[in-house]
PDB file of C-alpha atoms in Angstrom:
ATOM      1  CA  MET O   1     -26.552 -47.058 104.447  1.00  0.00           C
ATOM      2  CA  ASP O   2     -28.817 -49.579 106.202  1.00  0.00           C
ATOM      3  CA  LEU O   3     -30.562 -51.976 103.821  1.00  0.00           C
ATOM      4  CA  SER O   4     -32.586 -53.868 106.431  1.00  0.00           C
ATOM      5  CA  ALA O   5     -35.816 -52.301 105.174  1.00  0.00           C
ATOM      6  CA  LEU O   6     -35.163 -53.115 101.521  1.00  0.00           C
ATOM      7  CA  PRO O   7     -36.111 -56.406  99.880  1.00  0.00           C
ATOM      8  CA  MET O   8     -32.849 -56.689  97.966  1.00  0.00           C
ATOM      9  CA  PHE O   9     -29.771 -54.784  96.914  1.00  0.00           C
ATOM     10  CA  GLY O  10     -27.629 -55.834  93.997  1.00  0.00           C
ATOM     11  CA  CYS O  11     -24.194 -54.794  92.818  1.00  0.00           C
ATOM     12  CA  GLU O  12     -23.472 -55.895  89.281  1.00  0.00           C
ATOM     13  CA  THR O  13     -20.331 -56.491  87.259  1.00  0.00           C
ATOM     14  CA  THR O  14     -19.874 -58.226  83.938  1.00  0.00           C
ATOM     15  CA  ALA O  15     -17.194 -60.528  82.619  1.00  0.00           C
ATOM     16  CA  ASP O  16     -16.638 -62.185  79.264  1.00  0.00           C
ATOM     17  CA  GLN O  17     -15.488 -65.690  78.398  1.00  0.00           C
ATOM     18  CA  GLU O  18     -15.062 -67.101  74.897  1.00  0.00           C
ATOM     19  CA  ARG O  19     -15.863 -70.828  75.118  1.00  0.00           C
ATOM     20  CA  PRO O  20     -19.323 -71.864  73.808  1.00  0.00           C
ATOM     21  CA  TYR O  21     -21.583 -74.094  75.865  1.00  0.00           C
ATOM     22  CA  GLY O  22     -24.886 -75.927  75.557  1.00  0.00           C
ATOM     23  CA  LEU O  23     -28.025 -74.980  77.482  1.00  0.00           C
ATOM     24  CA  PHE O  24     -29.485 -78.480  77.809  1.00  0.00           C
ATOM     25  CA  LEU O  25     -28.756 -78.712  81.526  1.00  0.00           C
ATOM     26  CA  PHE O  26     -30.407 -81.144  83.912  1.00  0.00           C
ATOM     27  CA  PRO O  27     -31.564 -79.827  87.325  1.00  0.00           C
ATOM     28  CA  SER O  28     -28.992 -82.071  89.017  1.00  0.00           C
ATOM     29  CA  PHE O  29     -26.239 -80.396  86.977  1.00  0.00           C
ATOM     30  CA  LEU O  30     -27.395 -76.934  88.040  1.00  0.00           C
ATOM     31  CA  TYR O  31     -27.596 -78.118  91.662  1.00  0.00           C
ATOM     32  CA  MET O  32     -23.990 -79.312  91.522  1.00  0.00           C
ATOM     33  CA  ARG O  33     -22.834 -76.174  89.707  1.00  0.00           C
ATOM     34  CA  ASN O  34     -24.443 -73.938  92.338  1.00  0.00           C
ATOM     35  CA  LYS O  35     -22.841 -76.031  95.077  1.00  0.00           C
ATOM     36  CA  GLU O  36     -19.414 -75.861  93.430  1.00  0.00           C
ATOM     37  CA  LEU O  37     -19.646 -72.087  93.003  1.00  0.00           C
ATOM     38  CA  THR O  38     -20.719 -71.674  96.631  1.00  0.00           C
ATOM     39  CA  GLU O  39     -17.755 -73.757  97.821  1.00  0.00           C
ATOM     40  CA  LEU O  40     -15.420 -71.644  95.661  1.00  0.00           C
ATOM     41  CA  LEU O  41     -16.761 -68.265  96.753  1.00  0.00           C
ATOM     42  CA  ALA O  42     -17.680 -68.839 100.419  1.00  0.00           C
ATOM     43  CA  PRO O  43     -14.069 -68.523 101.718  1.00  0.00           C
ATOM     44  CA  VAL O  44     -13.591 -65.305  99.720  1.00  0.00           C
ATOM     45  CA  VAL O  45     -16.734 -63.787 101.219  1.00  0.00           C
ATOM     46  CA  ALA O  46     -15.791 -65.045 104.709  1.00  0.00           C
ATOM     47  CA  ASP O  47     -12.460 -63.209 104.482  1.00  0.00           C
ATOM     48  CA  LEU O  48     -14.517 -59.980 104.356  1.00  0.00           C
ATOM     49  CA  GLY O  49     -16.323 -60.890 107.582  1.00  0.00           C
ATOM     50  CA  LEU O  50     -19.461 -61.817 105.621  1.00  0.00           C
ATOM     51  CA  GLU O  51     -21.371 -65.031 104.956  1.00  0.00           C
ATOM     52  CA  CYS O  52     -22.069 -66.498 101.517  1.00  0.00           C
ATOM     53  CA  LEU O  53     -25.592 -67.873 101.810  1.00  0.00           C
ATOM     54  CA  GLY O  54     -25.573 -69.447  98.366  1.00  0.00           C
ATOM     55  CA  VAL O  55     -25.221 -68.981  94.623  1.00  0.00           C
ATOM     56  CA  GLU O  56     -27.808 -69.120  91.836  1.00  0.00           C
ATOM     57  CA  TYR O  57     -26.416 -69.811  88.370  1.00  0.00           C
ATOM     58  CA  SER O  58     -28.867 -69.165  85.509  1.00  0.00           C
ATOM     59  CA  PRO O  59     -27.341 -70.109  82.126  1.00  0.00           C
ATOM     60  CA  SER O  60     -28.340 -68.329  78.925  1.00  0.00           C
ATOM     61  CA  HIS O  61     -27.032 -68.129  75.353  1.00  0.00           C
ATOM     62  CA  GLY O  62     -26.864 -64.340  75.445  1.00  0.00           C
ATOM     63  CA  ASN O  63     -25.794 -63.476  78.969  1.00  0.00           C
ATOM     64  CA  SER O  64     -25.879 -65.857  81.925  1.00  0.00           C
ATOM     65  CA  LEU O  65     -26.518 -64.677  85.478  1.00  0.00           C
ATOM     66  CA  VAL O  66     -24.482 -65.549  88.570  1.00  0.00           C
ATOM     67  CA  ARG O  67     -26.298 -64.251  91.655  1.00  0.00           C
ATOM     68  CA  VAL O  68     -24.469 -64.461  94.990  1.00  0.00           C
ATOM     69  CA  TYR O  69     -26.376 -63.866  98.227  1.00  0.00           C
ATOM     70  CA  ILE O  70     -24.382 -62.524 101.157  1.00  0.00           C
ATOM     71  CA  ASP O  71     -25.241 -61.802 104.780  1.00  0.00           C
ATOM     72  CA  ALA O  72     -23.562 -59.834 107.559  1.00  0.00           C
ATOM     73  CA  PRO O  73     -23.929 -61.698 110.875  1.00  0.00           C
ATOM     74  CA  GLY O  74     -25.428 -59.480 113.552  1.00  0.00           C
ATOM     75  CA  ARG O  75     -26.117 -56.490 111.319  1.00  0.00           C
ATOM     76  CA  ALA O  76     -27.639 -55.357 108.042  1.00  0.00           C
ATOM     77  CA  VAL O  77     -25.783 -55.728 104.745  1.00  0.00           C
ATOM     78  CA  THR O  78     -24.548 -52.371 103.421  1.00  0.00           C
ATOM     79  CA  VAL O  79     -23.693 -50.971 100.020  1.00  0.00           C
ATOM     80  CA  ASP O  80     -20.011 -51.154 100.944  1.00  0.00           C
ATOM     81  CA  ASP O  81     -20.408 -54.863 101.793  1.00  0.00           C
ATOM     82  CA  CYS O  82     -21.902 -55.591  98.382  1.00  0.00           C
ATOM     83  CA  GLU O  83     -19.263 -53.587  96.540  1.00  0.00           C
ATOM     84  CA  ALA O  84     -16.369 -55.210  98.437  1.00  0.00           C
ATOM     85  CA  ALA O  85     -17.792 -58.692  97.925  1.00  0.00           C
ATOM     86  CA  SER O  86     -18.440 -58.003  94.240  1.00  0.00           C
ATOM     87  CA  ARG O  87     -14.812 -56.979  93.671  1.00  0.00           C
ATOM     88  CA  GLN O  88     -13.377 -60.049  95.416  1.00  0.00           C
ATOM     89  CA  ILE O  89     -15.844 -62.485  93.857  1.00  0.00           C
ATOM     90  CA  SER O  90     -15.224 -61.073  90.370  1.00  0.00           C
ATOM     91  CA  ALA O  91     -11.465 -61.466  90.820  1.00  0.00           C
ATOM     92  CA  THR O  92     -11.903 -65.054  92.038  1.00  0.00           C
ATOM     93  CA  LEU O  93     -14.098 -65.954  89.072  1.00  0.00           C
ATOM     94  CA  ASP O  94     -11.595 -64.388  86.681  1.00  0.00           C
ATOM     95  CA  VAL O  95      -8.742 -66.462  88.125  1.00  0.00           C
ATOM     96  CA  ASN O  96     -10.596 -69.788  88.395  1.00  0.00           C
ATOM     97  CA  ASP O  97     -12.691 -69.310  85.231  1.00  0.00           C
ATOM     98  CA  PRO O  98     -15.581 -71.652  86.227  1.00  0.00           C
ATOM     99  CA  ILE O  99     -18.243 -69.984  84.020  1.00  0.00           C
ATOM    100  CA  GLN O 100     -18.306 -70.364  80.255  1.00  0.00           C
ATOM    101  CA  GLY O 101     -19.653 -67.568  78.078  1.00  0.00           C
ATOM    102  CA  ARG O 102     -20.602 -64.003  78.930  1.00  0.00           C
ATOM    103  CA  TYR O 103     -22.249 -63.501  82.308  1.00  0.00           C
ATOM    104  CA  THR O 104     -23.456 -60.881  84.759  1.00  0.00           C
ATOM    105  CA  LEU O 105     -22.385 -61.112  88.387  1.00  0.00           C
ATOM    106  CA  GLU O 106     -24.935 -59.852  90.902  1.00  0.00           C
ATOM    107  CA  VAL O 107     -24.208 -59.658  94.642  1.00  0.00           C
ATOM    108  CA  SER O 108     -27.284 -59.202  96.822  1.00  0.00           C
ATOM    109  CA  SER O 109     -28.416 -59.105 100.425  1.00  0.00           C
ATOM    110  CA  PRO O 110     -31.009 -61.791 101.311  1.00  0.00           C
ATOM    111  CA  GLY O 111     -33.924 -59.357 101.655  1.00  0.00           C
ATOM    112  CA  LEU O 112     -37.291 -60.008 103.250  1.00  0.00           C
ATOM    113  CA  ASP O 113     -38.048 -63.133 101.196  1.00  0.00           C
ATOM    114  CA  ARG O 114     -34.775 -64.711 102.260  1.00  0.00           C
ATOM    115  CA  PRO O 115     -33.566 -67.576 100.000  1.00  0.00           C
ATOM    116  CA  LEU O 116     -32.802 -70.910 101.655  1.00  0.00           C
ATOM    117  CA  PHE O 117     -29.945 -72.956 100.223  1.00  0.00           C
ATOM    118  CA  THR O 118     -28.872 -75.529 102.824  1.00  0.00           C
ATOM    119  CA  PRO O 119     -30.530 -77.798 105.416  1.00  0.00           C
ATOM    120  CA  GLU O 120     -28.849 -75.701 108.112  1.00  0.00           C
ATOM    121  CA  GLN O 121     -30.529 -72.572 106.769  1.00  0.00           C
ATOM    122  CA  PHE O 122     -33.920 -74.319 106.782  1.00  0.00           C
ATOM    123  CA  ALA O 123     -33.279 -75.382 110.382  1.00  0.00           C
ATOM    124  CA  ARG O 124     -32.658 -71.793 111.460  1.00  0.00           C
ATOM    125  CA  PHE O 125     -36.212 -70.958 110.451  1.00  0.00           C
ATOM    126  CA  ILE O 126     -38.209 -73.927 111.738  1.00  0.00           C
ATOM    127  CA  GLY O 127     -41.749 -72.727 112.375  1.00  0.00           C
ATOM    128  CA  HIS O 128     -41.530 -70.027 109.713  1.00  0.00           C
ATOM    129  CA  LYS O 129     -43.417 -70.210 106.427  1.00  0.00           C
ATOM    130  CA  ALA O 130     -41.504 -70.900 103.235  1.00  0.00           C
ATOM    131  CA  LYS O 131     -42.307 -71.648  99.636  1.00  0.00           C
ATOM    132  CA  LEU O 132     -40.272 -73.892  97.411  1.00  0.00           C
ATOM    133  CA  GLU O 133     -40.221 -75.626  94.063  1.00  0.00           C
ATOM    134  CA  THR O 134     -38.884 -79.140  93.548  1.00  0.00           C
ATOM    135  CA  ASN O 135     -37.060 -80.586  90.557  1.00  0.00           C
ATOM    136  CA  LEU O 136     -39.198 -83.738  90.572  1.00  0.00           C
ATOM    137  CA  PRO O 137     -42.866 -83.811  91.602  1.00  0.00           C
ATOM    138  CA  ILE O 138     -43.967 -85.213  94.957  1.00  0.00           C
ATOM    139  CA  ASP O 139     -47.464 -86.727  94.845  1.00  0.00           C
ATOM    140  CA  GLY O 140     -48.090 -84.843  91.632  1.00  0.00           C
ATOM    141  CA  ARG O 141     -46.994 -81.382  92.751  1.00  0.00           C
ATOM    142  CA  ARG O 142     -43.775 -79.377  92.556  1.00  0.00           C
ATOM    143  CA  ARG O 143     -44.706 -76.182  94.414  1.00  0.00           C
ATOM    144  CA  PHE O 144     -45.131 -76.116  98.178  1.00  0.00           C
ATOM    145  CA  ASN O 145     -46.039 -73.307 100.566  1.00  0.00           C
ATOM    146  CA  GLY O 146     -46.204 -73.849 104.317  1.00  0.00           C
ATOM    147  CA  ALA O 147     -44.399 -73.894 107.633  1.00  0.00           C
ATOM    148  CA  ILE O 148     -41.002 -75.573 107.995  1.00  0.00           C
ATOM    149  CA  ARG O 149     -41.693 -78.385 110.459  1.00  0.00           C
ATOM    150  CA  SER O 150     -38.321 -80.081 110.924  1.00  0.00           C
ATOM    151  CA  VAL O 151     -34.961 -80.862 109.379  1.00  0.00           C
ATOM    152  CA  GLU O 152     -33.385 -84.302 109.696  1.00  0.00           C
ATOM    153  CA  GLY O 153     -30.122 -84.762 107.839  1.00  0.00           C
ATOM    154  CA  ASP O 154     -30.804 -83.745 104.241  1.00  0.00           C
ATOM    155  CA  THR O 155     -34.587 -84.073 104.543  1.00  0.00           C
ATOM    156  CA  ILE O 156     -36.827 -81.050 105.103  1.00  0.00           C
ATOM    157  CA  THR O 157     -40.369 -81.574 106.380  1.00  0.00           C
ATOM    158  CA  MET O 158     -42.911 -78.896 105.459  1.00  0.00           C
ATOM    159  CA  GLU O 159     -46.579 -78.507 106.258  1.00  0.00           C
ATOM    160  CA  GLN O 160     -48.757 -78.372 103.153  1.00  0.00           C
ATOM    161  CA  ASP O 161     -52.549 -78.165 103.447  1.00  0.00           C
ATOM    162  CA  GLY O 162     -52.476 -79.682 106.921  1.00  0.00           C
ATOM    163  CA  THR O 163     -50.187 -82.572 105.943  1.00  0.00           C
ATOM    164  CA  ASP O 164     -46.459 -82.992 106.589  1.00  0.00           C
ATOM    165  CA  VAL O 165     -44.429 -83.501 103.399  1.00  0.00           C
ATOM    166  CA  ARG O 166     -40.852 -84.826 103.477  1.00  0.00           C
ATOM    167  CA  ILE O 167     -38.628 -83.325 100.781  1.00  0.00           C
ATOM    168  CA  ALA O 168     -35.056 -84.346  99.995  1.00  0.00           C
ATOM    169  CA  HIS O 169     -32.798 -81.313  99.925  1.00  0.00           C
ATOM    170  CA  ALA O 170     -31.250 -82.402  96.608  1.00  0.00           C
ATOM    171  CA  ASN O 171     -34.741 -82.301  95.061  1.00  0.00           C
ATOM    172  CA  ILE O 172     -35.260 -78.625  95.933  1.00  0.00           C
ATOM    173  CA  HIS O 173     -34.862 -76.339  92.920  1.00  0.00           C
ATOM    174  CA  LYS O 174     -35.488 -73.051  94.729  1.00  0.00           C
ATOM    175  CA  ALA O 175     -36.748 -72.064  98.182  1.00  0.00           C
ATOM    176  CA  LYS O 176     -37.312 -68.865 100.109  1.00  0.00           C
ATOM    177  CA  LEU O 177     -39.042 -67.582 103.205  1.00  0.00           C
ATOM    178  CA  VAL O 178     -42.499 -66.064 103.052  1.00  0.00           C
ATOM    179  CA  PRO O 179     -42.089 -62.637 104.729  1.00  0.00           C
ATOM    180  CA  ASP O 180     -43.765 -62.212 108.113  1.00  0.00           C
ATOM    181  CA  PHE O 181     -44.144 -58.464 108.527  1.00  0.00           C
ATOM    182  CA  GLY O 182     -44.835 -58.915 112.224  1.00  0.00           C
ATOM    183  CA  GLU O 183     -41.156 -59.520 112.999  1.00  0.00           C
ATOM    184  CA  PRO O 184     -37.748 -58.338 111.712  1.00  0.00           C
ATOM    185  CA  ALA O 185     -36.539 -59.879 108.439  1.00  0.00           C
ATOM    186  CA  GLY O 186     -33.991 -62.634 108.779  1.00  0.00           C
ATOM    187  CA  LYS O 187     -34.743 -63.332 112.449  1.00  0.00           C
ATOM    188  CA  PRO O 188     -34.214 -67.075 113.017  1.00  0.00           C
ATOM    189  CA  GLY O 189     -36.803 -69.207 114.712  1.00  0.00           C
ATOM    190  CA  LYS O 190     -36.230 -71.264 117.820  1.00  0.00           C
ATOM    191  CA  GLY O 191     -36.405 -74.644 116.138  1.00  0.00           C
ATOM    192  CA  LYS O 192     -34.111 -77.537 116.881  1.00  0.00           C
ATOM    193  CA  LYS O 193     -30.860 -77.955 115.026  1.00  0.00           C
ATOM    194  CA  PRO O 194     -30.919 -80.394 112.109  1.00  0.00           C
ATOM    195  CA  LYS O 195     -30.115 -83.989 112.962  1.00  0.00           C
ATOM    196  CA  ASN O 196     -26.973 -85.285 111.269  1.00  0.00           C
ATOM    197  CA  ALA O 197     -27.013 -82.420 108.759  1.00  0.00           C
ATOM    198  CA  SER O 198     -23.994 -82.383 106.503  1.00  0.00           C
TER     199      SER O 198
END
């Protein structure tokens, strides 16, 4: 089954933990937790010939959500890809036990509004439009929508209302591409590689 025409596909599993936790989490904590989960799961996904684009952890008292975005280099993500990744990721989370409380695991293809997690991913789409939300306001605003202009190290420059805005990657809460229906989803731009990106 080819999912290239679909905005998203998700395979879900659930797992239970017993330790309680608090929900008063700072954005920087969530940023580090997402990074830690990505570092844990990326090798597992890579062993399947897939790429782990990133992880979104959304804590909740009742049932937290762990969403893992995967890609298949050179082809569309399939149902089998999602199911295989879900099984391996679930087993890895069970063994390492990084999530407290009950949670739902969702494994998804990036879709048309592709999420952007790293400076390298922003650099792949220089010239494309994206929208993002920051943790801390920049000149009084937290939401931006415009073309990705450049990536230098951990700083992303976006065009907003005719002005270039420099945004530290660590200050980005969530970002994704704005779909351009004139070209295939997920097609990278021809921008320069990021300078000194880590």
